[in-house]
mmCIF file of C-alpha atoms in Angstrom:
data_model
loop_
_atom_site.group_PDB
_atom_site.id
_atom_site.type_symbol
_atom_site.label_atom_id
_atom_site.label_comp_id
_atom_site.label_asym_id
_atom_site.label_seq_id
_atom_site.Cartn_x
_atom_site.Cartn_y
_atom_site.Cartn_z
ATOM 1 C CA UNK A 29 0.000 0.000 0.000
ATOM 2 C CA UNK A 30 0.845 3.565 -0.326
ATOM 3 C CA UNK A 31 -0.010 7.022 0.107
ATOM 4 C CA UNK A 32 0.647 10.616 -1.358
ATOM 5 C CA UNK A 33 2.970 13.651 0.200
ATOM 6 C CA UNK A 34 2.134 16.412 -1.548
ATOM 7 C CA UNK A 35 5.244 18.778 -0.907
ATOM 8 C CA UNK A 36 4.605 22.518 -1.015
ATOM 9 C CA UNK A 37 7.111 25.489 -1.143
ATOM 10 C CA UNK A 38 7.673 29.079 -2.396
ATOM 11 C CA UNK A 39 9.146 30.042 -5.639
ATOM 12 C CA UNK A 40 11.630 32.663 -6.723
ATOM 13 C CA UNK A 41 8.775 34.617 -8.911
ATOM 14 C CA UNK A 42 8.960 38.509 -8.488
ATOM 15 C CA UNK A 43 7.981 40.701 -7.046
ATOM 16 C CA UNK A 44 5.739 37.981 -5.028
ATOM 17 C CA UNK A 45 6.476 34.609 -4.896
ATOM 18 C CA UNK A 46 4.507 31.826 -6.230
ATOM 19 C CA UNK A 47 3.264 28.413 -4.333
ATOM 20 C CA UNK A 48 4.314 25.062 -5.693
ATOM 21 C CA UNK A 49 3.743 21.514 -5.345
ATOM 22 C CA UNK A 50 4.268 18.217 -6.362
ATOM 23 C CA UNK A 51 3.444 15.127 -5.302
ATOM 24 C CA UNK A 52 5.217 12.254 -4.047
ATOM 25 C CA UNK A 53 4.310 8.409 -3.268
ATOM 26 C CA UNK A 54 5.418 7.038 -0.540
ATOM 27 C CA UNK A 55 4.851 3.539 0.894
ATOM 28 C CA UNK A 56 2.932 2.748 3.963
ATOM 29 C CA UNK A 57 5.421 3.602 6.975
ATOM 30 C CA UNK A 58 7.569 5.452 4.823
ATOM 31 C CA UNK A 59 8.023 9.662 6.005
ATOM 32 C CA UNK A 60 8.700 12.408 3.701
ATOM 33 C CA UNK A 61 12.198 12.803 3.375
ATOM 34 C CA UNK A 62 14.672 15.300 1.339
ATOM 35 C CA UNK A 63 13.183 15.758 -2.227
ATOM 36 C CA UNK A 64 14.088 18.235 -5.069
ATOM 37 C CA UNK A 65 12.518 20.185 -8.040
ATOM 38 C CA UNK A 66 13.886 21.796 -11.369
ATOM 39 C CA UNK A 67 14.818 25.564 -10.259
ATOM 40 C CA UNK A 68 15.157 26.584 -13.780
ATOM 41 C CA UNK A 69 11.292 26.223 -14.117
ATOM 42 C CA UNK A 70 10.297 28.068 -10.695
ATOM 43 C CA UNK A 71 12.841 31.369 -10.531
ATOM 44 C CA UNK A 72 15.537 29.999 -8.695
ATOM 45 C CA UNK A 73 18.014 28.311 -10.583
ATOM 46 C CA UNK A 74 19.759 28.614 -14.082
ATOM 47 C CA UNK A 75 19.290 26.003 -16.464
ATOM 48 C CA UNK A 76 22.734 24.881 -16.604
ATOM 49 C CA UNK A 77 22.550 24.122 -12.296
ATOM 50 C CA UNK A 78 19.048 23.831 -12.194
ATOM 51 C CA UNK A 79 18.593 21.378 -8.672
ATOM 52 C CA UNK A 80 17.203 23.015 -5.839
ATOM 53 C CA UNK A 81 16.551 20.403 -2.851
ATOM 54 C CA UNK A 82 13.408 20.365 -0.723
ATOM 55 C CA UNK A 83 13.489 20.029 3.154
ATOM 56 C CA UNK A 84 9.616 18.892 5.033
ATOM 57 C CA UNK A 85 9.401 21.306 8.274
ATOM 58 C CA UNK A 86 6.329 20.720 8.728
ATOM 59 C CA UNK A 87 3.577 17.831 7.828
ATOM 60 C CA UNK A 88 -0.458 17.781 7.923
ATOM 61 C CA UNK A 89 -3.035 15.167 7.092
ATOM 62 C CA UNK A 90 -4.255 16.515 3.366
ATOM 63 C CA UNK A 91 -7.976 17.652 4.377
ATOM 64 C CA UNK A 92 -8.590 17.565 0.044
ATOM 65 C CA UNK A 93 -7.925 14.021 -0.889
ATOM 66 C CA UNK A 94 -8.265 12.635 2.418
ATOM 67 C CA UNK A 95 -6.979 9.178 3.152
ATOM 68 C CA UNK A 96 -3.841 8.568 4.708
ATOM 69 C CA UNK A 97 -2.632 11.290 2.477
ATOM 70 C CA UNK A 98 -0.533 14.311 3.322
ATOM 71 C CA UNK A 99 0.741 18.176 2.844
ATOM 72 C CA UNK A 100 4.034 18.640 3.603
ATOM 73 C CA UNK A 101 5.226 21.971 4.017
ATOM 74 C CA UNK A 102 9.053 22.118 2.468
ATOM 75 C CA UNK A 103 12.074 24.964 2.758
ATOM 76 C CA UNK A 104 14.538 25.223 -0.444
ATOM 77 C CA UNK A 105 17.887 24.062 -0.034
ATOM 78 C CA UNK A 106 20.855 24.351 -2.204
ATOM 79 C CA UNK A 107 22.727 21.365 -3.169
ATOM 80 C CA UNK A 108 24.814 22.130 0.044
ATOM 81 C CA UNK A 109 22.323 22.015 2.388
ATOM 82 C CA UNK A 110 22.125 25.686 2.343
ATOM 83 C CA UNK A 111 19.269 27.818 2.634
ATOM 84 C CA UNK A 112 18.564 28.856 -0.994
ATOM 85 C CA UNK A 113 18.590 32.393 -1.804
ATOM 86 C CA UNK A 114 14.805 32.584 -1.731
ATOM 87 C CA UNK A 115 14.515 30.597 1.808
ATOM 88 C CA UNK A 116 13.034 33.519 3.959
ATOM 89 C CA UNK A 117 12.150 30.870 6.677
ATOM 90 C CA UNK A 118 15.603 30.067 7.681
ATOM 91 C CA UNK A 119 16.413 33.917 8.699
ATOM 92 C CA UNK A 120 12.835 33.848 10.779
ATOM 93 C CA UNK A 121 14.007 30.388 12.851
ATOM 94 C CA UNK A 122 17.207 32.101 13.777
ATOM 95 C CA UNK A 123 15.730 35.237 14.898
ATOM 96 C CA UNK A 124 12.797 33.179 16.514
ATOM 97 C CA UNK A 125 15.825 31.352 18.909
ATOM 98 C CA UNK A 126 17.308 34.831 19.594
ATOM 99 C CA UNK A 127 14.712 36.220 20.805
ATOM 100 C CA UNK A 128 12.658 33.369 22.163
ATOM 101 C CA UNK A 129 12.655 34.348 25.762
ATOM 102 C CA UNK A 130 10.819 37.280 24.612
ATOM 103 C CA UNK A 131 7.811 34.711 23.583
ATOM 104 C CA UNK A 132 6.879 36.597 20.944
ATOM 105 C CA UNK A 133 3.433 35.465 19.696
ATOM 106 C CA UNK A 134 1.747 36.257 16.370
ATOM 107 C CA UNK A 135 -1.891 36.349 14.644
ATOM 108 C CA UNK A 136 -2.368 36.980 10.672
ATOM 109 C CA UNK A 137 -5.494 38.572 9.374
ATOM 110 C CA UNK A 138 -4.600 37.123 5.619
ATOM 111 C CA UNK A 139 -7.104 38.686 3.036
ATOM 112 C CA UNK A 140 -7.371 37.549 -0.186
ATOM 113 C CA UNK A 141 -9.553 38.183 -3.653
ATOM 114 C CA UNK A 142 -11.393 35.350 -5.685
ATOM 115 C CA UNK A 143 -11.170 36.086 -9.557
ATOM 116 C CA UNK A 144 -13.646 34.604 -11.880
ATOM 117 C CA UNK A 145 -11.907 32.693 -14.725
ATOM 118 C CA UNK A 146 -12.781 33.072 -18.119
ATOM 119 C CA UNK A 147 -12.313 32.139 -22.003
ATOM 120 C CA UNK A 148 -8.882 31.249 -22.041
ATOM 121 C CA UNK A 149 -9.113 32.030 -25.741
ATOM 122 C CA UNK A 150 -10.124 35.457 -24.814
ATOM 123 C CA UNK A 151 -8.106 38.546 -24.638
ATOM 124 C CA UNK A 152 -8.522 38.905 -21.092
ATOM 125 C CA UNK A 153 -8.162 35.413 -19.640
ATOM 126 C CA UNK A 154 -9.234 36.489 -15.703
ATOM 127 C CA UNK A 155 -12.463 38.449 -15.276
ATOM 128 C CA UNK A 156 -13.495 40.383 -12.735
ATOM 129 C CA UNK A 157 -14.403 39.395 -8.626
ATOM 130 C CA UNK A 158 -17.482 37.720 -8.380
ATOM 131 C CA UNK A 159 -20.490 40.458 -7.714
ATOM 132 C CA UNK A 160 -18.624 42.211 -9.992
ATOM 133 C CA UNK A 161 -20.869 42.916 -13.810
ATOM 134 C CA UNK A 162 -18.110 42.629 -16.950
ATOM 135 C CA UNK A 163 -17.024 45.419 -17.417
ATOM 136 C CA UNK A 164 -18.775 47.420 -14.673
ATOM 137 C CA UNK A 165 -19.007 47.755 -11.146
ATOM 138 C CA UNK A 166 -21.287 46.643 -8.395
ATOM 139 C CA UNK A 167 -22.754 49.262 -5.827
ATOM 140 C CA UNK A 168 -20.501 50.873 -3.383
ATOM 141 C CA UNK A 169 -18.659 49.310 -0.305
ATOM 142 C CA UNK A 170 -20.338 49.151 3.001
ATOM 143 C CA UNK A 171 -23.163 46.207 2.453
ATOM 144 C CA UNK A 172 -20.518 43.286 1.700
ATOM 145 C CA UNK A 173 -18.884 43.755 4.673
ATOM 146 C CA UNK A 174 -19.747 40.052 7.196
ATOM 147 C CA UNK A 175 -22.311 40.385 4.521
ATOM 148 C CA UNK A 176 -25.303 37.342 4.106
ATOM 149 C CA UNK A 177 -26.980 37.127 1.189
ATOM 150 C CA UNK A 178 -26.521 36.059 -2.620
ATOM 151 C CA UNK A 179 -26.296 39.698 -3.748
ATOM 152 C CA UNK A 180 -24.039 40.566 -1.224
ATOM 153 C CA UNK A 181 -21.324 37.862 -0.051
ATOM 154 C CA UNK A 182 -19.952 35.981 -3.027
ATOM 155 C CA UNK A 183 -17.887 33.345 -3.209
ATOM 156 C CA UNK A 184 -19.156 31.454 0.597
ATOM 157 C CA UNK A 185 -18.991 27.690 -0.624
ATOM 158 C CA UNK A 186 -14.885 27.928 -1.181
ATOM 159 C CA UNK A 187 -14.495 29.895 1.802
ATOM 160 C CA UNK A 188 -16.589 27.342 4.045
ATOM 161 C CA UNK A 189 -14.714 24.744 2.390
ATOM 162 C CA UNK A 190 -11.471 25.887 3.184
ATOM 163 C CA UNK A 191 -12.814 26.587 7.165
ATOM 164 C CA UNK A 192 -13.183 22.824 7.828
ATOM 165 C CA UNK A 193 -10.002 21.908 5.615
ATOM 166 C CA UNK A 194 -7.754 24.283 8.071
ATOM 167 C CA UNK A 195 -9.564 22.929 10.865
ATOM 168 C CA UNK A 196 -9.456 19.004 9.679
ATOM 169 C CA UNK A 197 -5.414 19.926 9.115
ATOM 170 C CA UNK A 198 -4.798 21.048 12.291
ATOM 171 C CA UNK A 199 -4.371 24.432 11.789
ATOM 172 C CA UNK A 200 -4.933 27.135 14.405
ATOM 173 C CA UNK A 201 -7.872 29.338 12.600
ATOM 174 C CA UNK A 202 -9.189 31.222 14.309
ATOM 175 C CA UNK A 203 -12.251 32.608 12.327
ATOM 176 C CA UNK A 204 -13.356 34.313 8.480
ATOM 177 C CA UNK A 205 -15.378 36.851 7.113
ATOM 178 C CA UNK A 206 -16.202 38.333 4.509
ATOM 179 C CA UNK A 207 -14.296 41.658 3.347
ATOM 180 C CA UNK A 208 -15.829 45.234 2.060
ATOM 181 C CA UNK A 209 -15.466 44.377 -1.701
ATOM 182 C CA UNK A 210 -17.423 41.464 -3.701
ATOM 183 C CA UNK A 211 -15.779 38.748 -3.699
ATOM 184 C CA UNK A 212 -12.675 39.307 -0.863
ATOM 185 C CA UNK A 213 -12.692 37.789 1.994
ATOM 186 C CA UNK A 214 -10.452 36.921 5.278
ATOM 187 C CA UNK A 215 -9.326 34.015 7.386
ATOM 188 C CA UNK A 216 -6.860 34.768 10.471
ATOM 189 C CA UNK A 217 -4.151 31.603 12.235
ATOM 190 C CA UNK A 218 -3.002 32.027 15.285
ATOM 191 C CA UNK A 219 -1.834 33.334 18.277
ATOM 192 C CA UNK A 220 0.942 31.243 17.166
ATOM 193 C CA UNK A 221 4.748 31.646 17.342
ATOM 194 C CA UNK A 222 6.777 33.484 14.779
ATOM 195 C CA UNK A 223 7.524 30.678 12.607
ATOM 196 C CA UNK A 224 4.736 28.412 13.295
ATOM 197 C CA UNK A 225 2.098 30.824 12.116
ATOM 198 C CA UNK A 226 3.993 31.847 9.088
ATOM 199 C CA UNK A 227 4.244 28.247 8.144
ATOM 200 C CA UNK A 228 0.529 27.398 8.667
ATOM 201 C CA UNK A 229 -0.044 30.813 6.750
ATOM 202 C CA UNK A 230 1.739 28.991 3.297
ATOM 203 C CA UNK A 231 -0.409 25.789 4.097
ATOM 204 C CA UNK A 232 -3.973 27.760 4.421
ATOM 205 C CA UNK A 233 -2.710 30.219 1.401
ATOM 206 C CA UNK A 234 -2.355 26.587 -1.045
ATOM 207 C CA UNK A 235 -5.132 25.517 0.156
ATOM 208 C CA UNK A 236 -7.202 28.111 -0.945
ATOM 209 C CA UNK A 237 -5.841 28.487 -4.244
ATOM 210 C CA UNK A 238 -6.384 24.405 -4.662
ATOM 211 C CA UNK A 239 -10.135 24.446 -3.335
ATOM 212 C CA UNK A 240 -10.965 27.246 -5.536
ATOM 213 C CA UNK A 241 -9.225 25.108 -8.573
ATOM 214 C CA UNK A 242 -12.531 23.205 -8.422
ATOM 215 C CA UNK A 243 -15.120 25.898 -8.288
ATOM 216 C CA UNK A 244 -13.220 27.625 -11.281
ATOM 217 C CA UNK A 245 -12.096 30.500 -9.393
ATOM 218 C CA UNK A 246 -8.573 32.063 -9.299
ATOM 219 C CA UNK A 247 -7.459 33.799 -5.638
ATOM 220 C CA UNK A 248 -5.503 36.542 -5.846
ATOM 221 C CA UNK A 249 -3.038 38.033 -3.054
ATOM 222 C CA UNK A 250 -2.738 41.282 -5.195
ATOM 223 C CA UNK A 251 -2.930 44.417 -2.050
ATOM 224 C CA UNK A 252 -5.518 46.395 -5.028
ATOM 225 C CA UNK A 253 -6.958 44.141 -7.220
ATOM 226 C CA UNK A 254 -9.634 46.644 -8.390
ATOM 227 C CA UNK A 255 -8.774 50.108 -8.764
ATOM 228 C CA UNK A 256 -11.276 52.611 -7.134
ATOM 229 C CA UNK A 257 -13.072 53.815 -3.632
ATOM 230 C CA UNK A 258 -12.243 50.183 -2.523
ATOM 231 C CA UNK A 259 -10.382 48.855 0.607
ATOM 232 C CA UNK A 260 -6.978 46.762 -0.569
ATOM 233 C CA UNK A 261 -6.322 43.363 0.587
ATOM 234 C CA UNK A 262 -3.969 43.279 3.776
ATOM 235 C CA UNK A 263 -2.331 41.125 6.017
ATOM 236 C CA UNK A 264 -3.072 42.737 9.268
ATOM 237 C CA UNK A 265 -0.827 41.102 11.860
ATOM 238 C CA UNK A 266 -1.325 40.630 15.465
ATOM 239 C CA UNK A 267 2.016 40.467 17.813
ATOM 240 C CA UNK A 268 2.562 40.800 21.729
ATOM 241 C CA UNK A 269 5.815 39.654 24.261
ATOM 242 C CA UNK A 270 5.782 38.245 27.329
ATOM 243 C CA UNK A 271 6.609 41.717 28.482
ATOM 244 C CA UNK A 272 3.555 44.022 26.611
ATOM 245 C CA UNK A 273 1.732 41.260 28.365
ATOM 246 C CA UNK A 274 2.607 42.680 31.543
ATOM 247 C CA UNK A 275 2.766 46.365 30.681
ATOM 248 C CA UNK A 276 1.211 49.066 29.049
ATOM 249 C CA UNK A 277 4.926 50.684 28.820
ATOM 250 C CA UNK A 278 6.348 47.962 27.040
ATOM 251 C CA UNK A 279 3.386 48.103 24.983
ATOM 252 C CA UNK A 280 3.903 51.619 23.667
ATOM 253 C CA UNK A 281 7.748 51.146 23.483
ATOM 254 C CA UNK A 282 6.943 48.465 20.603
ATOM 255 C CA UNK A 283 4.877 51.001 18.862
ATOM 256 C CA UNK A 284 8.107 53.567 19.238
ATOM 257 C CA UNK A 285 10.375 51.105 17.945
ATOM 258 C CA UNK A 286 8.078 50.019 14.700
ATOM 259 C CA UNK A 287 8.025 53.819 14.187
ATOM 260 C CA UNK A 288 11.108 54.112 14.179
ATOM 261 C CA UNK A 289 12.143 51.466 12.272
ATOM 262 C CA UNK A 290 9.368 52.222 9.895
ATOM 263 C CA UNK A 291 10.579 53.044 6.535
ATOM 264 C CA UNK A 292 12.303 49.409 6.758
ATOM 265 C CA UNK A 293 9.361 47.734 7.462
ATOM 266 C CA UNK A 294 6.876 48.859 4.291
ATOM 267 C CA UNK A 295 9.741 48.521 2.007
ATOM 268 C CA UNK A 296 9.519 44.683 3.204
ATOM 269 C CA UNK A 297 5.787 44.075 4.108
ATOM 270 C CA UNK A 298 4.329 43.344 0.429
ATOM 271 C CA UNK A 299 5.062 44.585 -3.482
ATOM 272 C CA UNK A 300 2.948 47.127 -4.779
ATOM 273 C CA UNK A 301 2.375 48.450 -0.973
ATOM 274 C CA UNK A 302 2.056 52.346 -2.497
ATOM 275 C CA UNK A 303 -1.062 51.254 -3.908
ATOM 276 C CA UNK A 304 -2.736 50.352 -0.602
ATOM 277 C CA UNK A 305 -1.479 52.504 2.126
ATOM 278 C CA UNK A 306 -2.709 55.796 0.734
ATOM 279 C CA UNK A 307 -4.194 57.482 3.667
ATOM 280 C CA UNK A 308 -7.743 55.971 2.858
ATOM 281 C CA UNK A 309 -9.891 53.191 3.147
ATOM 282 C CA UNK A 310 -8.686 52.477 6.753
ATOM 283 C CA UNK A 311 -4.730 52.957 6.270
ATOM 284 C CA UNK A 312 -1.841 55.419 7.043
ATOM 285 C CA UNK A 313 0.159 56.597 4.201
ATOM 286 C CA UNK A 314 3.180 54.246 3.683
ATOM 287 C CA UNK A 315 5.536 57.242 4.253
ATOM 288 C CA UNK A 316 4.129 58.276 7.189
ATOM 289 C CA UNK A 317 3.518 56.471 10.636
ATOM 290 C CA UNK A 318 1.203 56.971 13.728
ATOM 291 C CA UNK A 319 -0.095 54.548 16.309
ATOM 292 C CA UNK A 320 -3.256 55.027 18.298
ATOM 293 C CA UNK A 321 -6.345 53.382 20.128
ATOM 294 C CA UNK A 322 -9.141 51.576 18.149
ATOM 295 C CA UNK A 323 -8.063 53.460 14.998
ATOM 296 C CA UNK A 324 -8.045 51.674 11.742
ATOM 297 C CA UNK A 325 -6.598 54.403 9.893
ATOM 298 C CA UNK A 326 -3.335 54.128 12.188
ATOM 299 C CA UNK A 327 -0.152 52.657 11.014
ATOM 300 C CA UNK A 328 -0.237 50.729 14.069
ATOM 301 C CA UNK A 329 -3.074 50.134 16.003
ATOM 302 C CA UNK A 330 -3.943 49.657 19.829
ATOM 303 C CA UNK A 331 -6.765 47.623 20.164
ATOM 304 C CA UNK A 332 -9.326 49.503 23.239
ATOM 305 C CA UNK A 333 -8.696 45.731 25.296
ATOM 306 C CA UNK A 334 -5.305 46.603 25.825
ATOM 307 C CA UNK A 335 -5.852 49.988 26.251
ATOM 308 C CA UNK A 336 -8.343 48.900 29.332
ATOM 309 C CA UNK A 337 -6.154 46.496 30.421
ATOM 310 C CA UNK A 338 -3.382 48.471 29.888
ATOM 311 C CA UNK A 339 -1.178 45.020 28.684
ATOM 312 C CA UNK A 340 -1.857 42.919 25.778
ATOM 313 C CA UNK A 341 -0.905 43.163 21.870
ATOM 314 C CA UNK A 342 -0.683 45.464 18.992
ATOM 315 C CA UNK A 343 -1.979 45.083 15.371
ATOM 316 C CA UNK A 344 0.356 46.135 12.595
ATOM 317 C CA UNK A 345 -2.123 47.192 9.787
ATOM 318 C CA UNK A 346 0.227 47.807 6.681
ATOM 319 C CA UNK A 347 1.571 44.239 5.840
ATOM 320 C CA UNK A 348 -0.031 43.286 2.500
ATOM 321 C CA UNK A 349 -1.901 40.669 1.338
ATOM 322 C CA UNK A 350 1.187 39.521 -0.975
ATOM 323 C CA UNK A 351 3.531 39.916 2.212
ATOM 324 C CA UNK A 352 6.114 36.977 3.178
ATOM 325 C CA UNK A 353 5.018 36.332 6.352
ATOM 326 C CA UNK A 354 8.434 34.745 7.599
ATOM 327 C CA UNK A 355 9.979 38.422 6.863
ATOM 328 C CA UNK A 356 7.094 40.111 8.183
ATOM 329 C CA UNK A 357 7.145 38.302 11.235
ATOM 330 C CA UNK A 358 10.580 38.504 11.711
ATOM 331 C CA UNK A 359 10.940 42.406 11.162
ATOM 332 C CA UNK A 360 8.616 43.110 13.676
ATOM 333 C CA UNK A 361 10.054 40.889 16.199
ATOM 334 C CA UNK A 362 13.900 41.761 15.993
ATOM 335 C CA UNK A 363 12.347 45.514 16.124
ATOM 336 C CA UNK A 364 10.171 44.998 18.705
ATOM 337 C CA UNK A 365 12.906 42.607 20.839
ATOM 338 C CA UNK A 366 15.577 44.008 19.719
ATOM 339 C CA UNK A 367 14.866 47.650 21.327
ATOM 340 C CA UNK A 368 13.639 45.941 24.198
ATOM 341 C CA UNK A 369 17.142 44.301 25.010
ATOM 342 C CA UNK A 370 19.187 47.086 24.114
#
């Protein structure tokens, strides 16, 4: 008897970097070992040297084909053993043991856009959101918002699929919703550690994409995927310390310290960043920081529980939708930890 791995990792495609997978049959009692791909076909090799070698870090039953089957989360590896050029992951682990007795803890608000496919004969091959008429637009913002309804939330049945599929993985999800535009929506993963959450992040993110495969949608991680008065696609993220767990000063010192380190940060959280963070639709320009309670349109934002508690976390509200959450992550916690020790 046997069963099927399917390994998944990130590509060297720029500005944002692609998911791939492949799938590999194992026997009964066999694990997932050390495996490898052509780089020449993915962005991260030349043709001439083309091996790139795949390393599981982390494993989950395969909620899609069920079974005995599994996903099997992979980092890229050169030849060497090295991290690859394009392995984020391995700079996020080191970071994660540096500052581990800082027990910093992370949730991701990932938010993401279904496309509707079309002709691929046609001159534009993807359409518009769903909700969205050809060539038009649907009526403003505000109704689609946690929205119920067939004229107002589009796109439920994948998004209710991929619910149970995180849950019947094992993943730490924590909720959805659906988004202010037609057809974008939002599932968060954690409180999780650094690396933990950014790995379950890459599982939930294929999974999506492969569940939509069958309902002939495309999801897109694009921050502005309609230009207009619409809200972008983020990846707000949620981090607190042992320490702004215990006080309301170490609380605003992390704010301080993103601030300060802010330029950095937006020039790493997510291509095509200028195009969301304009100074509407519930942002702070990206050249320009503030922090503040219960405000959405802060670069940082307090949330009014740990304002009333005076301890607790912080949400960082400019990470994209396209961001690498292992460099996300990890910028915000050798900031955050990294003033704090100094």
């Amino acid at each position: 008897m046997a069963y099927r791995a399917m390994y998944i990792w990130s590509d060297g495609t720029e500005p944002t970097p692609l998911l791939r997978s492949k799938t590999n049959v194992l026997k009964d009692g066999e694990e997932p070992g050390i495996w490898g791909f052509d780089g020449s076909s993915t962005n991260q090799a030349p043709g001439g040297d083309s091996d790139v070698v795949l390393r599981p870090v982390k494993q989950v039953p395969d909620p899609i084909r069920g079974g005995d089957d599994i996903l099997v989360l992979s980092e890229c590896l050169t030849p060497d053993f090295e991290p690859h050029p394009t392995n984020t992951r391995a700079a996020c682990v080191a970071a994660y043991e540096k500052y581990a007795d800082f027990n910093p803890i992370f949730g991701l608000e990932q938010e993401y856009t279904f496309i509707t496919m079309m002709d691929p004969t046609a001159s534009q091959y993807y359409g518009p959101p769903p909700g969205f008429p050809l060539g038009g637009y649907p009526a403003p913002q505000g109704p689609y918002y946690c929205s119920v309804g067939a004229n107002r939330a589009f796109g439920r049945p994948v998004v209710d699929a991929h619910s149970q599929a995180c849950i019947d993985a094992g993943l730490s999800i924590e909720g959805t919703n659906a988004e202010v535009m037609p057809g974008q929506w939002e599932y968060q993963i954690g409180p999780l550690p650094p690396v933990e959450v950014s790995d379950q992040i890459l599982i939930a993110r294929w999974m999506i994409e492969r569940i939509a495969e069958d309902y002939g949608l495309q999801v897109t991680l694009h921050p502005k995927p309609v230009t207009g008065d619409w809200n972008g696609a983020g990846c707000h993220t949620n981090v607190s310390t042992r320490q702004m767990m215990e006080s309301y000063d170490a609380v605003i010192a992390a704010c301080e310290a993103l601030g300060a380190n802010a330029a950095e940060h937006v020039k790493n959280y997510g291509a095509d960043i200028e195009m969301r963070l304009t100074g509407a639709h519930e942002t702070q320009r990206y050249d320009q920081f503030n922090y503040a309670v219960s405000d959405r349109g802060a670069s940082v934002r307090i949330p009014w529980t740990t304002y009333k508690n005076q301890k607790g976390y912080i949400e960082d509200r400019r990470p994209n939708s396209n961001c690498d959450p292992y460099l996300v992550t990890r910028l915000i916690m050798e900031t955050i930890c990294g003033a704090a020790s100094s």
